[in-house]
mmCIF file of C-alpha atoms in Angstrom:
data_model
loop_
_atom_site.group_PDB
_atom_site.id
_atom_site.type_symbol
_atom_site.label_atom_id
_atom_site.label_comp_id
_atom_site.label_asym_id
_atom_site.label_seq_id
_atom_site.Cartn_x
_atom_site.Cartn_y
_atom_site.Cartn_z
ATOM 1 C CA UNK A 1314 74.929 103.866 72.612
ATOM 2 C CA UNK A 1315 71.472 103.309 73.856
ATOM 3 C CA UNK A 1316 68.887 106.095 72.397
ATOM 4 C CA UNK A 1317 65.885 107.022 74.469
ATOM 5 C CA UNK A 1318 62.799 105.811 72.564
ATOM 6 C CA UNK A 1319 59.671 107.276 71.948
ATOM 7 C CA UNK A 1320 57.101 104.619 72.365
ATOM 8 C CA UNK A 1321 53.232 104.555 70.991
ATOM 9 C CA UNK A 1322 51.064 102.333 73.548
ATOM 10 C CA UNK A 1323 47.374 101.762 72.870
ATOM 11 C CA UNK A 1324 46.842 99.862 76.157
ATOM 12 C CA UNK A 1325 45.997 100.980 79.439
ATOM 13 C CA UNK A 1326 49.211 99.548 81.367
ATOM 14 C CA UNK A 1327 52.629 100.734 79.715
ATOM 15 C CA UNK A 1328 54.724 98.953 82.045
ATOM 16 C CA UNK A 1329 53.247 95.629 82.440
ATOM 17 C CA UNK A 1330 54.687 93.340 80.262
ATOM 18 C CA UNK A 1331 54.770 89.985 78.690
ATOM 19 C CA UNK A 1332 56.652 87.468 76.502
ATOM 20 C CA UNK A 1333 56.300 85.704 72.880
ATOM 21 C CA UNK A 1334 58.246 83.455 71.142
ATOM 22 C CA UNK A 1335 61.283 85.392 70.120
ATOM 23 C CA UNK A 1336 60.093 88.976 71.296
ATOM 24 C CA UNK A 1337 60.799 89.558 74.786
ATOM 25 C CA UNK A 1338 58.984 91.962 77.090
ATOM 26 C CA UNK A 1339 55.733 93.778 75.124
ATOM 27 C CA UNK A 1340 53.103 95.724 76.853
ATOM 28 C CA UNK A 1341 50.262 93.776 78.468
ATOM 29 C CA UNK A 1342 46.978 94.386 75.772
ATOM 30 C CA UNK A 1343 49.769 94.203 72.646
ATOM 31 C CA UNK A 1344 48.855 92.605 69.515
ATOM 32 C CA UNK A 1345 50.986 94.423 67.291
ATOM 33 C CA UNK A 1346 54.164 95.131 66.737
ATOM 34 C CA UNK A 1347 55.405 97.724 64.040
ATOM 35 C CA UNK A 1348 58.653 98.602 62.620
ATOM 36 C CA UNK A 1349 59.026 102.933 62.675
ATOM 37 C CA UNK A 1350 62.237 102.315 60.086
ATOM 38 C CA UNK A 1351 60.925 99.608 57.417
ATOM 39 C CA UNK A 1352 56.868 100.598 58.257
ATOM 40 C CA UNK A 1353 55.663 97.227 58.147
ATOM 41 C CA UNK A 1354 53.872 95.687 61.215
ATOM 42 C CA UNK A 1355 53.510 92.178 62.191
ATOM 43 C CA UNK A 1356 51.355 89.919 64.766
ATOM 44 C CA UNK A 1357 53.117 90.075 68.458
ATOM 45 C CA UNK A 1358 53.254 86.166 68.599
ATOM 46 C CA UNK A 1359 54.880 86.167 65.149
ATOM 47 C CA UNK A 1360 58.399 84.802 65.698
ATOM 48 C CA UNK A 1361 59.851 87.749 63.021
ATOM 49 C CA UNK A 1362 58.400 90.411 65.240
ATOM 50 C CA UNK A 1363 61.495 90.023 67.459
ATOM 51 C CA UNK A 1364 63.435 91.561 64.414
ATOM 52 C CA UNK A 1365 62.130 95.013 64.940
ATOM 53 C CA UNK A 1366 65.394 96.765 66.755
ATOM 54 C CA UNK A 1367 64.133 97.852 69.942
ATOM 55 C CA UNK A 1368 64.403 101.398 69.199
ATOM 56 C CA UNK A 1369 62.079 101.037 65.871
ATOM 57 C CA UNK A 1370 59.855 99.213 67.693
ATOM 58 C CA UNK A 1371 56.151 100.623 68.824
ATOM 59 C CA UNK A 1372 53.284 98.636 70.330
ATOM 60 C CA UNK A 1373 49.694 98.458 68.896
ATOM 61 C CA UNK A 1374 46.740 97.001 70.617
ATOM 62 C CA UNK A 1375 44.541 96.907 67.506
ATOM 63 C CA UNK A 1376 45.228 96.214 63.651
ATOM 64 C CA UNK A 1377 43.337 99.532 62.367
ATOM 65 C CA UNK A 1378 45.163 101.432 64.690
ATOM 66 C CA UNK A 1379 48.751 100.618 63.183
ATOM 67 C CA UNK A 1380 46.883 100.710 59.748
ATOM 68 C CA UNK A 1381 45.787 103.994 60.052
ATOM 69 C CA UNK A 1382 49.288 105.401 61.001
ATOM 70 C CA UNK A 1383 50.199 104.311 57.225
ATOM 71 C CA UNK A 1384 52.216 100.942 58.175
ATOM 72 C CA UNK A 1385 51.970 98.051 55.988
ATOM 73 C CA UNK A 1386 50.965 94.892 57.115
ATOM 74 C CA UNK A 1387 54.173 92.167 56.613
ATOM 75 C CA UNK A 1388 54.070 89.246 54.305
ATOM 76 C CA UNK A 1389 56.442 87.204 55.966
ATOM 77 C CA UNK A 1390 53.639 86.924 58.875
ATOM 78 C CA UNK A 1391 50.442 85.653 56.913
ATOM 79 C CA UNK A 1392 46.834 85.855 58.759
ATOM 80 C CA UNK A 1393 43.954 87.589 58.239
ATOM 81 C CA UNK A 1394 43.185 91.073 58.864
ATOM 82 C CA UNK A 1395 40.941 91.383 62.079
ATOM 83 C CA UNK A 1396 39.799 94.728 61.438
ATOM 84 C CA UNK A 1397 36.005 94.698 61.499
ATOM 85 C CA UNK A 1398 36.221 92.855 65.170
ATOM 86 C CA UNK A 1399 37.853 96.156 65.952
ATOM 87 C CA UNK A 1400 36.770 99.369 68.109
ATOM 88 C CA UNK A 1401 37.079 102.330 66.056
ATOM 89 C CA UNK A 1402 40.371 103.787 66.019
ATOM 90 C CA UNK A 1403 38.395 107.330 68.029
ATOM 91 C CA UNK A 1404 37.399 105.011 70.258
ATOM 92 C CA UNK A 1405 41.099 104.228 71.766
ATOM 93 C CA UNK A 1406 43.070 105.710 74.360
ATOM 94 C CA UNK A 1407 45.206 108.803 73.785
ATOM 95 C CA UNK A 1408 49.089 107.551 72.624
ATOM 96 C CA UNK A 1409 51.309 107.877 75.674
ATOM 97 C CA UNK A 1410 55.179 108.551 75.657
ATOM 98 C CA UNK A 1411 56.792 106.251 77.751
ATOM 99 C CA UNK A 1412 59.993 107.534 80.084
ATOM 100 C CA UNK A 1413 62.991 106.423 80.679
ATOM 101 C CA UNK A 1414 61.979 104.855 84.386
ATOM 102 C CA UNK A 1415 58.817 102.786 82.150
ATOM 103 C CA UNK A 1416 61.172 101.276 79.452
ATOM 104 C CA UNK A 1417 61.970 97.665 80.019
ATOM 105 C CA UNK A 1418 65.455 97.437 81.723
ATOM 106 C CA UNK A 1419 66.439 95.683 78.730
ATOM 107 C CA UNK A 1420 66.561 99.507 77.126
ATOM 108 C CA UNK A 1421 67.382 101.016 80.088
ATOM 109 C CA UNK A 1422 71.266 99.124 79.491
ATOM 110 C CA UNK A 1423 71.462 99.069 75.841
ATOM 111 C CA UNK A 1424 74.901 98.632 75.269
ATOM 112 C CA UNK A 1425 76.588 98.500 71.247
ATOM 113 C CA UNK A 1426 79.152 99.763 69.312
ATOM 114 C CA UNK A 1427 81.862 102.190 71.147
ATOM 115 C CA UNK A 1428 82.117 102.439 75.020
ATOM 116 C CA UNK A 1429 84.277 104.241 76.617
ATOM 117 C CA UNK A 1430 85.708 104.470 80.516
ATOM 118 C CA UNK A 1431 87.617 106.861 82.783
ATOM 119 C CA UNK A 1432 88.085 106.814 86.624
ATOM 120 C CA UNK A 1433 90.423 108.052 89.353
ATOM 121 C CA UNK A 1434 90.444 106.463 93.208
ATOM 122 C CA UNK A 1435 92.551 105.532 96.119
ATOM 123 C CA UNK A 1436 94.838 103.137 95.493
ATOM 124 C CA UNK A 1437 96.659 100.359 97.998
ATOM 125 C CA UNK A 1438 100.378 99.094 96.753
ATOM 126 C CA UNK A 1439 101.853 95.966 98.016
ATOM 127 C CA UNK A 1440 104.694 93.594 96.845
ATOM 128 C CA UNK A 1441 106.167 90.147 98.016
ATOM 129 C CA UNK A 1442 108.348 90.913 100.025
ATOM 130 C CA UNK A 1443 107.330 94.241 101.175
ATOM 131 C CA UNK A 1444 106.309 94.497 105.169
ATOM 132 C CA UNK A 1445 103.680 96.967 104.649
ATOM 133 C CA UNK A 1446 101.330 98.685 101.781
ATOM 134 C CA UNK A 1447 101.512 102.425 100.582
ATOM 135 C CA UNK A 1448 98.526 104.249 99.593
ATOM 136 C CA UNK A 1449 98.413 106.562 96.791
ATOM 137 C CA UNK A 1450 96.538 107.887 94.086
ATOM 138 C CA UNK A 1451 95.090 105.828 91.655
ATOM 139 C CA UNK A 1452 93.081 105.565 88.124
ATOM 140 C CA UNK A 1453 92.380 104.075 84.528
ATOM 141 C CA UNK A 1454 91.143 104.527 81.415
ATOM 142 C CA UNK A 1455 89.626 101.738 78.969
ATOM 143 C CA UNK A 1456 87.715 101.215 75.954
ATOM 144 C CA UNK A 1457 86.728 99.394 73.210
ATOM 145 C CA UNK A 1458 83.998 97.361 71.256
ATOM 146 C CA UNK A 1459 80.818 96.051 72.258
ATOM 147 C CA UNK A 1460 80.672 92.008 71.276
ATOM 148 C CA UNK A 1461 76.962 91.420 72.599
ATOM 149 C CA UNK A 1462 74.681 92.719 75.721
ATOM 150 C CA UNK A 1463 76.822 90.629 77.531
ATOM 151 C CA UNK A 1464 80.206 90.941 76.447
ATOM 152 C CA UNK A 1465 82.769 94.326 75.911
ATOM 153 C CA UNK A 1466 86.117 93.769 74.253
ATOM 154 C CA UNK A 1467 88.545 96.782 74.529
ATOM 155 C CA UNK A 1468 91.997 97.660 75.988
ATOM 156 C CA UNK A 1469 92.680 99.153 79.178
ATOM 157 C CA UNK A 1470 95.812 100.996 81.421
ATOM 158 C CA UNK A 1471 95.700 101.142 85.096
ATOM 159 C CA UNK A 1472 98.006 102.954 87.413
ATOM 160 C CA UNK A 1473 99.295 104.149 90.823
ATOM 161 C CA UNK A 1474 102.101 106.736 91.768
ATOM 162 C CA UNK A 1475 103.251 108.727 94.807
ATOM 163 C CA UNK A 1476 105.657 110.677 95.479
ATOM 164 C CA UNK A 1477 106.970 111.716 98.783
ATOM 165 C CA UNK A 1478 110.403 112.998 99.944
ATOM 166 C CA UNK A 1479 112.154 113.719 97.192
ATOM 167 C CA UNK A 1480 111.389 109.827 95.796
ATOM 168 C CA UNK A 1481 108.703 108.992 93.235
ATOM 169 C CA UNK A 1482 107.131 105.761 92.124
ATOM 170 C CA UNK A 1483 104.940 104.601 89.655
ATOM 171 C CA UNK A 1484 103.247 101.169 88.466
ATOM 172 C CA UNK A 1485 101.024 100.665 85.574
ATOM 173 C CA UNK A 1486 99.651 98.143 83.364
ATOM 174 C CA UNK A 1487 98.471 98.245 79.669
ATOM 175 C CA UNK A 1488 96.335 95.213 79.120
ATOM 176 C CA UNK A 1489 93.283 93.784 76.217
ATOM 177 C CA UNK A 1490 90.615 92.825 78.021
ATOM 178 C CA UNK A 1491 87.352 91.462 78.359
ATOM 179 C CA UNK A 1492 84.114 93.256 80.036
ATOM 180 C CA UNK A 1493 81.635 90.299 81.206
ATOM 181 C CA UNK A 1494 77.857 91.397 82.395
ATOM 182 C CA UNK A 1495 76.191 88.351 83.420
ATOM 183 C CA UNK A 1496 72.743 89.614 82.952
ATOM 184 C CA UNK A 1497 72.215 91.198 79.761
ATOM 185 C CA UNK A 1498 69.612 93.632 81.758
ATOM 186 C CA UNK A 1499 71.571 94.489 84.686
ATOM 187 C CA UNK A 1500 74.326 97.002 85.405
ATOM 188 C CA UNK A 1501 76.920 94.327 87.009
ATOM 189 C CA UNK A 1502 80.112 93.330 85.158
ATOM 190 C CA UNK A 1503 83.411 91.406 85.896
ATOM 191 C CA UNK A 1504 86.226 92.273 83.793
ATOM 192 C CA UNK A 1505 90.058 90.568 83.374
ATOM 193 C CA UNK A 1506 92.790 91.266 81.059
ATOM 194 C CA UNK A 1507 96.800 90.460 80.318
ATOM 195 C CA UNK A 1508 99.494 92.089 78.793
ATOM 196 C CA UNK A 1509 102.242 94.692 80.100
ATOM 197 C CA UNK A 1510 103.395 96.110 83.130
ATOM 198 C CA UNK A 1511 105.985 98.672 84.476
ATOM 199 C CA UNK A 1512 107.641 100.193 87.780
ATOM 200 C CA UNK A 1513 109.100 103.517 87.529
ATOM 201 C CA UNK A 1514 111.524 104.606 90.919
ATOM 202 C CA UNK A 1515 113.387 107.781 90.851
ATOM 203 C CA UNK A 1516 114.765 109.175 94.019
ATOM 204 C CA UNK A 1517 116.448 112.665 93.898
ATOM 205 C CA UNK A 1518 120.093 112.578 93.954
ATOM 206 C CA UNK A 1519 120.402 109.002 93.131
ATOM 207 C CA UNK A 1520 118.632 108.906 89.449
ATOM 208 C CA UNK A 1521 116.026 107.237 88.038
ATOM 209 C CA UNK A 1522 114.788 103.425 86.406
ATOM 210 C CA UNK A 1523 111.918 101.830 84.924
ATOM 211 C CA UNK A 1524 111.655 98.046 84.316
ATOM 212 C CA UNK A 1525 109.347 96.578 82.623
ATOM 213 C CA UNK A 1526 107.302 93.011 82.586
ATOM 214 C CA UNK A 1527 103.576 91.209 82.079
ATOM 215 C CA UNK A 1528 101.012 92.653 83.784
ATOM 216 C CA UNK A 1529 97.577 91.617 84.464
ATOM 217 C CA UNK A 1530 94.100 92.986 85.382
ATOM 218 C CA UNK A 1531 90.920 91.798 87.644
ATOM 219 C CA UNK A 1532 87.682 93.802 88.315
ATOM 220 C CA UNK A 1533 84.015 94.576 88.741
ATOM 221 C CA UNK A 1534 81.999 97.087 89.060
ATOM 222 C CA UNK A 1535 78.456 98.290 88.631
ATOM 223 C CA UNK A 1536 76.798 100.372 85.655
ATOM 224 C CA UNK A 1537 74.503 103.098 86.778
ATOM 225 C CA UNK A 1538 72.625 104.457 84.230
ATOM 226 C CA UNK A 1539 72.480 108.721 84.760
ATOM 227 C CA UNK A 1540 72.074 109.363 81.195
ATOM 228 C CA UNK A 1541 70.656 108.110 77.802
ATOM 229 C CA UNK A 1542 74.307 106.416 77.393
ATOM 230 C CA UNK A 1543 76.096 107.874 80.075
ATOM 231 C CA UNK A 1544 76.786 105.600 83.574
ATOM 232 C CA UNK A 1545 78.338 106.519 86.859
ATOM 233 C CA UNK A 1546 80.737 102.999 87.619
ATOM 234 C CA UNK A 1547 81.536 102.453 90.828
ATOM 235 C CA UNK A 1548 84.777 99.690 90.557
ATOM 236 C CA UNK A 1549 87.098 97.807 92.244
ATOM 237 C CA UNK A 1550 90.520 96.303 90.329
ATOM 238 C CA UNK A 1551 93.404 94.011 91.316
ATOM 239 C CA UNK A 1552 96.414 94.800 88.988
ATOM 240 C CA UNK A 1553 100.003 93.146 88.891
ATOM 241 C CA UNK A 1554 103.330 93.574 87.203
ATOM 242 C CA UNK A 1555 106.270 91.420 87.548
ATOM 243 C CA UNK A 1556 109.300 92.128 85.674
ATOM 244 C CA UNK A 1557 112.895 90.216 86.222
ATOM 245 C CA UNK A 1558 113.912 91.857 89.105
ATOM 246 C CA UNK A 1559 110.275 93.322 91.001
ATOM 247 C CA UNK A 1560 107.337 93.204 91.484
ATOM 248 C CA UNK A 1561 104.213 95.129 92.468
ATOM 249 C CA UNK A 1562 100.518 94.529 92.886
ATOM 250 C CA UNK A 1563 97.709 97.285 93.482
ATOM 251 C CA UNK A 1564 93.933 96.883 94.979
ATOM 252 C CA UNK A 1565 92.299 99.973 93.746
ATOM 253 C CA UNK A 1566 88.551 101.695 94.355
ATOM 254 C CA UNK A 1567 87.167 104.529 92.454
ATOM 255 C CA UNK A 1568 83.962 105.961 90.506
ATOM 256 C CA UNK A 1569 84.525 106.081 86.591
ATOM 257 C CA UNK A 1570 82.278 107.716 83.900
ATOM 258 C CA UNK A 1571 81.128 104.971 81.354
ATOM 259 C CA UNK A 1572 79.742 106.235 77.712
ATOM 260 C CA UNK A 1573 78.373 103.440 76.106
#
């Protein structure tokens, strides 16, 4: 879950930004880069400085500034101290807190550890031989683990029902699948998973059955970030099941809520 991170800047620009070898979007004016968990600093173009989690991380223009806030300077970086080609620490601006809207989009779609989805929409049902589709409600719930910026792993069911005149029916998968964001900055994702399906029918009168077969999943939708690790997902999924006997296939559109 991302965390909303309060950021020291001793430059005049918080959201202008550049890149260094292995640290990826700093402040323009930043020289230094400390660690608020471990309180050692190191140079920005120091390769290690890309350790610091993004959430420990706070930007420094000058050396005695970061000294003076008791941080230790880190041995793994050597160099020496520039502090006597320094301004006085009075001399510098005020520290600024930096809001969500000025964190590099990079923050602003943290994604690790648990996430967590849950939708309802309007959903189409079709089959192969069927001459027309029904419309009906429609949802899903998934969740899982988070394998990289890039790439959720989780589980996920998807269904559709109506009833109408005394008959009832129901399709549903229960899949493991994969959540693919092509930019590890960006809100857009593509997700696909396998596993089981089902069609329920019961018509009043006549009785009831359920079959069951594989079912399958197909998707994307779009992360927007409301909350510190809270999205609003607009979506679109193509799910299938085909048993022995039927089949059934649904094109579904909704709005989830996504915790990450």
């Amino acid at each position: 879950a991302m965390k909303t991170v309060l950021l020291l800047l001793l430059v005049a620009s918080p959201v202008a930004a550049q890149t260094y070898e292995g640290v990826e979007e700093v402040p323009v004016g930043t020289n230094w880069i400390a660690d608020r968990t471990s309180k050692q600093y190191y140079p920005v173009d120091c390769p290690l400085a890309g350790r610091v989690p993004m959430v420990d991380r706070l930007y420094f223009a000058t050396e005695s500034a970061v000294r003076l806030r008791g941080f230790a300077r880190s041995a793994e970086c050597p160099g020496p101290l520039r502090l006597e080609d320094e301004p006085a620490p009075a001399a510098q601006p005020a520290p600024v807190a930096v809001t969500a809207a000025a964190v590099p989009a990079k923050n602003r779609h943290l994604r690790r550890g648990f996430w967590f989805s849950g939708g309802l929409g309007y959903g189409s049902l079709g089959c192969d031989n069927c001459g027309s589709r029904e419309g009906g409600l429609s949802g899903g719930i998934q969740l899982g683990g988070t394998l990289s910026q890039k790439v959720l792993l989780g589980g996920g069911t998807s269904g559709w029902a109506k009833e109408e005149g005394g008959a009832t029916l129901t399709v549903g998968t229960l899949v493991a699948m994969v959540r693919f964001y092509p930019s590890s900055t960006g809100g857009f994702f593509l997700l696909g998973g396998l596993g089981v399906g089902s069609i329920y029918a019961k018509v009043d009168g006549f009785g009831e059955d359920t079959e069951t077969g594989a079912g399958a999943l197909l998707g994307l939708g779009w992360d927007l970030r409301v909350g510190k690790n809270v999205s609003l997902t607009p979506f679109w999924n193509g799910f299938a099941v085909r048993t022995s006997y039927d089949d059934a296939n649904v094109g579904q559109i909704g709005m989830s809520v996504t915790v990450h």
